Amino acid sequence: MNLILLEEGDFVAPGRVRLRDRRLEHVRAIHRARPGDDLRVGLIGGQIGTGRVLSLERDVLELEVQLSEPPPAPSAVRLAVALPRPPSLRKLLQQATALGVKEFVLLHSERVEKSYWQSHGLAPEALQRQLVLGLEQARDTILPRVSLERRFARFARETLPALLAGSRGLVAHPEAEQVCPRALAEPLTLIVGPEGGFVPREIELLCAEGAEPVHLGPRLLRVETAVVALLARLAP
């Protein structure tokens, strides 16, 4: 936890917060903080600053907070990804959030197991938990948005055109002829399929709307690995 994320409900007075949950345990066990120590804190949706430890008891941590710094700039990449299995989804959300992605679209495709859509990991509170972990890692405060697209054809024909209206579309596909470009500063919509890639019919639908197939080389990667590699490659 490189940043202690605060919520509006944590404030008991202007500039003063009390914490009683896992953040308290982290400060005690990992930071080993004492009264007078300064910790990096940030308000979800707001600024970053310093929290000075006023008191640290067994069941409550009280901080005096000063927030004055903006969060880091967001990534220019919007990420649309075929829903992976739950353990991979947790890694993907954390890592892509840490890399600055602010919009996720989780979509269905032919190679996605239908049972994945029944996962408790898609509950709003479960999704937010992973996003918060990514923000804490990267010292960021702006929560990404997550939307679900349970029908691939509807995504390709209705949602994707609106996404590509203001951005360049790249679809990661192991059989693409073009290698993924590097260091792009323009707004991007990156579409990543399941392990093994999208089926030909799905690629045709995506390309019909203007998405460009690209590859990372001959190796087939896990979804969460491919996403990190693609985001790092595309970052300006």
mmCIF file of C-alpha atoms in Angstrom:
data_model
loop_
_atom_site.group_PDB
_atom_site.id
_atom_site.type_symbol
_atom_site.label_atom_id
_atom_site.label_comp_id
_atom_site.label_asym_id
_atom_site.label_seq_id
_atom_site.Cartn_x
_atom_site.Cartn_y
_atom_site.Cartn_z
ATOM 1 C CA MET A 1 0.000 0.000 0.000
ATOM 2 C CA ASN A 2 1.974 2.978 -1.302
ATOM 3 C CA LEU A 3 -0.942 5.339 -0.718
ATOM 4 C CA ILE A 4 -3.590 5.272 1.999
ATOM 5 C CA LEU A 5 -6.831 5.976 0.171
ATOM 6 C CA LEU A 6 -9.393 7.973 2.106
ATOM 7 C CA GLU A 7 -13.148 8.296 1.620
ATOM 8 C CA GLU A 8 -15.351 11.224 2.537
ATOM 9 C CA GLY A 9 -16.874 9.138 5.320
ATOM 10 C CA ASP A 10 -13.490 8.798 7.034
ATOM 11 C CA PHE A 11 -13.444 12.502 7.954
ATOM 12 C CA VAL A 12 -14.573 13.327 11.473
ATOM 13 C CA ALA A 13 -13.653 17.012 11.123
ATOM 14 C CA PRO A 14 -12.051 19.185 8.444
ATOM 15 C CA GLY A 15 -8.551 17.819 7.863
ATOM 16 C CA ARG A 16 -8.929 14.953 10.336
ATOM 17 C CA VAL A 17 -9.746 11.285 9.667
ATOM 18 C CA ARG A 18 -10.184 8.131 11.709
ATOM 19 C CA LEU A 19 -9.530 4.680 10.245
ATOM 20 C CA ARG A 20 -10.552 1.344 11.741
ATOM 21 C CA ASP A 21 -10.250 -1.171 8.876
ATOM 22 C CA ARG A 22 -7.456 -2.860 6.911
ATOM 23 C CA ARG A 23 -5.749 0.518 6.455
ATOM 24 C CA LEU A 24 -5.218 0.700 10.214
ATOM 25 C CA GLU A 25 -3.745 -2.804 10.216
ATOM 26 C CA HIS A 26 -1.461 -1.944 7.303
ATOM 27 C CA VAL A 27 -0.152 1.216 8.958
ATOM 28 C CA ARG A 28 0.526 -0.679 12.177
ATOM 29 C CA ALA A 29 2.049 -3.850 10.676
ATOM 30 C CA ILE A 30 3.812 -2.595 7.536
ATOM 31 C CA HIS A 31 4.569 1.094 8.105
ATOM 32 C CA ARG A 32 5.061 0.566 11.841
ATOM 33 C CA ALA A 33 4.053 4.168 12.240
ATOM 34 C CA ARG A 34 4.140 6.178 15.447
ATOM 35 C CA PRO A 35 2.514 9.459 16.443
ATOM 36 C CA GLY A 36 4.198 12.275 14.545
ATOM 37 C CA ASP A 37 5.036 10.150 11.484
ATOM 38 C CA ASP A 38 3.879 11.326 8.042
ATOM 39 C CA LEU A 39 2.169 8.971 5.618
ATOM 40 C CA ARG A 40 1.175 9.419 1.973
ATOM 41 C CA VAL A 41 -2.599 9.689 1.680
ATOM 42 C CA GLY A 42 -5.109 10.558 -1.015
ATOM 43 C CA LEU A 43 -8.829 11.168 -1.238
ATOM 44 C CA ILE A 44 -10.712 8.949 -3.691
ATOM 45 C CA GLY A 45 -11.634 11.198 -6.585
ATOM 46 C CA GLY A 46 -9.494 14.011 -5.196
ATOM 47 C CA GLN A 47 -5.991 15.106 -4.323
ATOM 48 C CA ILE A 48 -2.944 13.506 -2.738
ATOM 49 C CA GLY A 49 -1.013 14.736 0.290
ATOM 50 C CA THR A 50 0.236 13.915 3.756
ATOM 51 C CA GLY A 51 -1.408 12.328 6.766
ATOM 52 C CA ARG A 52 0.336 12.963 10.075
ATOM 53 C CA VAL A 53 -0.305 10.311 12.707
ATOM 54 C CA LEU A 54 -2.005 11.914 15.706
ATOM 55 C CA SER A 55 -2.753 8.675 17.524
ATOM 56 C CA LEU A 56 -2.461 4.972 16.775
ATOM 57 C CA GLU A 57 -4.403 2.685 19.064
ATOM 58 C CA ARG A 58 -5.296 -0.979 18.743
ATOM 59 C CA ASP A 59 -8.651 -0.212 17.153
ATOM 60 C CA VAL A 60 -8.329 3.270 15.631
ATOM 61 C CA LEU A 61 -5.873 5.417 13.693
ATOM 62 C CA GLU A 62 -6.296 9.188 13.670
ATOM 63 C CA LEU A 63 -4.581 11.339 11.047
ATOM 64 C CA GLU A 64 -4.262 15.058 10.388
ATOM 65 C CA VAL A 65 -4.569 15.354 6.617
ATOM 66 C CA GLN A 66 -3.326 17.952 4.137
ATOM 67 C CA LEU A 67 -4.177 17.370 0.473
ATOM 68 C CA SER A 68 -2.580 19.593 -2.166
ATOM 69 C CA GLU A 69 -1.201 17.482 -5.049
ATOM 70 C CA PRO A 70 -3.037 16.251 -8.141
ATOM 71 C CA PRO A 71 -3.070 12.519 -8.940
ATOM 72 C CA PRO A 72 -0.872 11.273 -11.803
ATOM 73 C CA ALA A 73 -2.063 11.772 -15.369
ATOM 74 C CA PRO A 74 -4.300 8.969 -16.661
ATOM 75 C CA SER A 75 -3.412 6.605 -19.471
ATOM 76 C CA ALA A 76 -4.753 7.486 -22.919
ATOM 77 C CA VAL A 77 -5.846 3.862 -23.338
ATOM 78 C CA ARG A 78 -9.374 2.585 -22.858
ATOM 79 C CA LEU A 79 -9.246 -1.190 -22.324
ATOM 80 C CA ALA A 80 -11.875 -3.578 -23.689
ATOM 81 C CA VAL A 81 -11.035 -7.150 -22.770
ATOM 82 C CA ALA A 82 -12.744 -10.512 -23.119
ATOM 83 C CA LEU A 83 -13.762 -11.565 -19.617
ATOM 84 C CA PRO A 84 -10.998 -13.812 -18.213
ATOM 85 C CA ARG A 85 -11.288 -16.376 -15.451
ATOM 86 C CA PRO A 86 -11.741 -14.764 -12.016
ATOM 87 C CA PRO A 87 -8.123 -15.013 -10.755
ATOM 88 C CA SER A 88 -6.860 -13.439 -13.990
ATOM 89 C CA LEU A 89 -9.516 -10.736 -13.812
ATOM 90 C CA ARG A 90 -8.327 -9.668 -10.375
ATOM 91 C CA LYS A 91 -4.722 -9.385 -11.575
ATOM 92 C CA LEU A 92 -5.748 -7.583 -14.757
ATOM 93 C CA LEU A 93 -7.822 -4.958 -12.953
ATOM 94 C CA GLN A 94 -5.132 -4.252 -10.381
ATOM 95 C CA GLN A 95 -2.269 -4.047 -12.845
ATOM 96 C CA ALA A 96 -4.046 -2.054 -15.549
ATOM 97 C CA THR A 97 -5.368 0.372 -12.922
ATOM 98 C CA ALA A 98 -1.838 0.821 -11.597
ATOM 99 C CA LEU A 99 -0.774 1.665 -15.159
ATOM 100 C CA GLY A 100 -3.368 4.412 -15.376
ATOM 101 C CA VAL A 101 -6.297 2.868 -17.273
ATOM 102 C CA LYS A 102 -9.495 4.730 -16.370
ATOM 103 C CA GLU A 103 -12.086 2.819 -18.379
ATOM 104 C CA PHE A 104 -12.604 -0.934 -18.652
ATOM 105 C CA VAL A 105 -15.089 -2.790 -20.829
ATOM 106 C CA LEU A 106 -15.424 -6.473 -19.932
ATOM 107 C CA LEU A 107 -16.962 -8.323 -22.859
ATOM 108 C CA HIS A 108 -18.092 -11.753 -23.903
ATOM 109 C CA SER A 109 -16.644 -13.729 -26.795
ATOM 110 C CA GLU A 110 -16.948 -17.243 -28.139
ATOM 111 C CA ARG A 111 -13.950 -18.505 -26.153
ATOM 112 C CA VAL A 112 -15.147 -17.032 -22.847
ATOM 113 C CA GLU A 113 -16.732 -19.564 -20.509
ATOM 114 C CA LYS A 114 -20.307 -18.528 -19.774
ATOM 115 C CA SER A 115 -19.791 -19.503 -16.136
ATOM 116 C CA TYR A 116 -17.344 -16.598 -15.734
ATOM 117 C CA TRP A 117 -20.310 -14.209 -15.871
ATOM 118 C CA GLN A 118 -21.689 -15.782 -12.692
ATOM 119 C CA SER A 119 -18.548 -14.946 -10.706
ATOM 120 C CA HIS A 120 -18.909 -12.983 -7.481
ATOM 121 C CA GLY A 121 -15.884 -11.033 -8.707
ATOM 122 C CA LEU A 122 -18.168 -9.042 -11.017
ATOM 123 C CA ALA A 123 -20.198 -7.602 -8.143
ATOM 124 C CA PRO A 124 -19.658 -3.820 -7.925
ATOM 125 C CA GLU A 125 -18.005 -4.017 -4.512
ATOM 126 C CA ALA A 126 -15.672 -6.807 -5.679
ATOM 127 C CA LEU A 127 -14.632 -4.860 -8.769
ATOM 128 C CA GLN A 128 -13.990 -1.735 -6.709
ATOM 129 C CA ARG A 129 -11.824 -3.706 -4.287
ATOM 130 C CA GLN A 130 -9.431 -4.631 -7.103
ATOM 131 C CA LEU A 131 -9.436 -1.113 -8.540
ATOM 132 C CA VAL A 132 -8.588 0.337 -5.121
ATOM 133 C CA LEU A 133 -5.646 -2.052 -4.787
ATOM 134 C CA GLY A 134 -4.346 -0.801 -8.126
ATOM 135 C CA LEU A 135 -4.733 2.829 -7.061
ATOM 136 C CA GLU A 136 -2.946 2.187 -3.770
ATOM 137 C CA GLN A 137 -0.048 0.596 -5.629
ATOM 138 C CA ALA A 138 0.391 3.478 -8.073
ATOM 139 C CA ARG A 139 -0.419 6.389 -5.721
ATOM 140 C CA ASP A 140 -3.486 7.361 -7.697
ATOM 141 C CA THR A 141 -6.935 8.455 -6.521
ATOM 142 C CA ILE A 142 -9.222 8.374 -9.574
ATOM 143 C CA LEU A 143 -11.323 5.214 -9.747
ATOM 144 C CA PRO A 144 -11.738 3.720 -13.227
ATOM 145 C CA ARG A 145 -15.141 2.977 -14.716
ATOM 146 C CA VAL A 146 -16.082 -0.623 -15.503
ATOM 147 C CA SER A 147 -18.864 -1.654 -17.870
ATOM 148 C CA LEU A 148 -20.030 -5.136 -18.857
ATOM 149 C CA GLU A 149 -20.897 -6.283 -22.384
ATOM 150 C CA ARG A 150 -22.454 -9.746 -22.290
ATOM 151 C CA ARG A 151 -23.111 -9.955 -26.054
ATOM 152 C CA PHE A 152 -20.171 -9.663 -28.405
ATOM 153 C CA ALA A 153 -22.186 -8.734 -31.496
ATOM 154 C CA ARG A 154 -23.895 -5.879 -29.669
ATOM 155 C CA PHE A 155 -20.533 -4.636 -28.425
ATOM 156 C CA ALA A 156 -19.016 -4.732 -31.923
ATOM 157 C CA ARG A 157 -21.961 -3.168 -33.751
ATOM 158 C CA GLU A 158 -23.315 -0.686 -31.185
ATOM 159 C CA THR A 159 -20.772 0.092 -28.460
ATOM 160 C CA LEU A 160 -17.506 -0.053 -30.410
ATOM 161 C CA PRO A 161 -18.414 2.573 -33.055
ATOM 162 C CA ALA A 162 -19.033 5.114 -30.294
ATOM 163 C CA LEU A 163 -15.725 4.230 -28.621
ATOM 164 C CA LEU A 164 -13.798 4.584 -31.877
ATOM 165 C CA ALA A 165 -15.410 7.907 -32.724
ATOM 166 C CA GLY A 166 -12.807 9.652 -30.585
ATOM 167 C CA SER A 167 -9.955 7.161 -30.491
ATOM 168 C CA ARG A 168 -7.856 4.780 -32.556
ATOM 169 C CA GLY A 169 -8.827 1.137 -32.160
ATOM 170 C CA LEU A 170 -6.281 -1.664 -31.810
ATOM 171 C CA VAL A 171 -7.265 -5.294 -31.394
ATOM 172 C CA ALA A 172 -4.601 -7.647 -30.028
ATOM 173 C CA HIS A 173 -4.640 -10.810 -32.132
ATOM 174 C CA PRO A 174 -1.858 -13.433 -32.319
ATOM 175 C CA GLU A 175 -2.420 -13.964 -36.059
ATOM 176 C CA ALA A 176 -2.330 -10.284 -37.027
ATOM 177 C CA GLU A 177 0.192 -9.205 -39.673
ATOM 178 C CA GLN A 178 1.032 -5.858 -38.072
ATOM 179 C CA VAL A 179 3.160 -5.646 -34.936
ATOM 180 C CA CYS A 180 1.775 -3.480 -32.147
ATOM 181 C CA PRO A 181 3.050 0.105 -32.497
ATOM 182 C CA ARG A 182 5.017 1.835 -29.758
ATOM 183 C CA ALA A 183 4.658 5.055 -27.768
ATOM 184 C CA LEU A 184 1.376 6.437 -29.080
ATOM 185 C CA ALA A 185 0.174 9.713 -27.566
ATOM 186 C CA GLU A 186 -3.292 9.667 -29.163
ATOM 187 C CA PRO A 187 -6.437 8.334 -27.433
ATOM 188 C CA LEU A 188 -6.634 4.573 -27.900
ATOM 189 C CA THR A 189 -9.190 1.825 -27.504
ATOM 190 C CA LEU A 190 -7.290 -1.427 -26.939
ATOM 191 C CA ILE A 191 -9.302 -4.617 -27.443
ATOM 192 C CA VAL A 192 -7.836 -7.820 -26.009
ATOM 193 C CA GLY A 193 -9.352 -11.237 -26.566
ATOM 194 C CA PRO A 194 -9.203 -14.401 -24.497
ATOM 195 C CA GLU A 195 -6.128 -16.614 -24.468
ATOM 196 C CA GLY A 196 -5.793 -17.866 -28.033
ATOM 197 C CA GLY A 197 -7.423 -14.737 -29.399
ATOM 198 C CA PHE A 198 -10.783 -13.926 -30.922
ATOM 199 C CA VAL A 199 -12.310 -16.336 -33.461
ATOM 200 C CA PRO A 200 -12.202 -15.190 -37.131
ATOM 201 C CA ARG A 201 -15.830 -14.057 -37.179
ATOM 202 C CA GLU A 202 -15.208 -11.791 -34.192
ATOM 203 C CA ILE A 203 -12.092 -10.301 -35.771
ATOM 204 C CA GLU A 204 -14.122 -9.549 -38.900
ATOM 205 C CA LEU A 205 -16.756 -7.699 -36.867
ATOM 206 C CA LEU A 206 -14.151 -5.639 -35.029
ATOM 207 C CA CYS A 207 -12.263 -4.763 -38.184
ATOM 208 C CA ALA A 208 -15.487 -3.806 -39.959
ATOM 209 C CA GLU A 209 -15.853 -1.001 -37.397
ATOM 210 C CA GLY A 210 -12.306 0.227 -37.905
ATOM 211 C CA ALA A 211 -10.223 -1.675 -35.338
ATOM 212 C CA GLU A 212 -6.684 -2.592 -36.464
ATOM 213 C CA PRO A 213 -5.356 -6.097 -35.645
ATOM 214 C CA VAL A 214 -1.883 -6.089 -34.057
ATOM 215 C CA HIS A 215 0.339 -8.694 -32.433
ATOM 216 C CA LEU A 216 3.113 -8.849 -29.831
ATOM 217 C CA GLY A 217 5.098 -11.668 -31.392
ATOM 218 C CA PRO A 218 4.916 -15.463 -31.639
ATOM 219 C CA ARG A 219 4.294 -16.197 -27.951
ATOM 220 C CA LEU A 220 0.780 -16.771 -26.622
ATOM 221 C CA LEU A 221 0.478 -14.896 -23.332
ATOM 222 C CA ARG A 222 -1.953 -14.996 -20.469
ATOM 223 C CA VAL A 223 -4.462 -12.180 -20.717
ATOM 224 C CA GLU A 224 -3.133 -10.277 -17.710
ATOM 225 C CA THR A 225 0.438 -10.581 -19.049
ATOM 226 C CA ALA A 226 -0.550 -9.444 -22.546
ATOM 227 C CA VAL A 227 -2.424 -6.432 -21.164
ATOM 228 C CA VAL A 228 0.574 -5.223 -19.146
ATOM 229 C CA ALA A 229 2.909 -5.747 -22.128
ATOM 230 C CA LEU A 230 0.579 -3.873 -24.478
ATOM 231 C CA LEU A 231 0.020 -0.953 -22.122
ATOM 232 C CA ALA A 232 3.758 -0.597 -21.512
ATOM 233 C CA ARG A 233 4.457 -0.714 -25.253
ATOM 234 C CA LEU A 234 1.783 1.856 -26.114
ATOM 235 C CA ALA A 235 2.659 4.340 -23.377
ATOM 236 C CA PRO A 236 4.313 7.512 -24.773
#
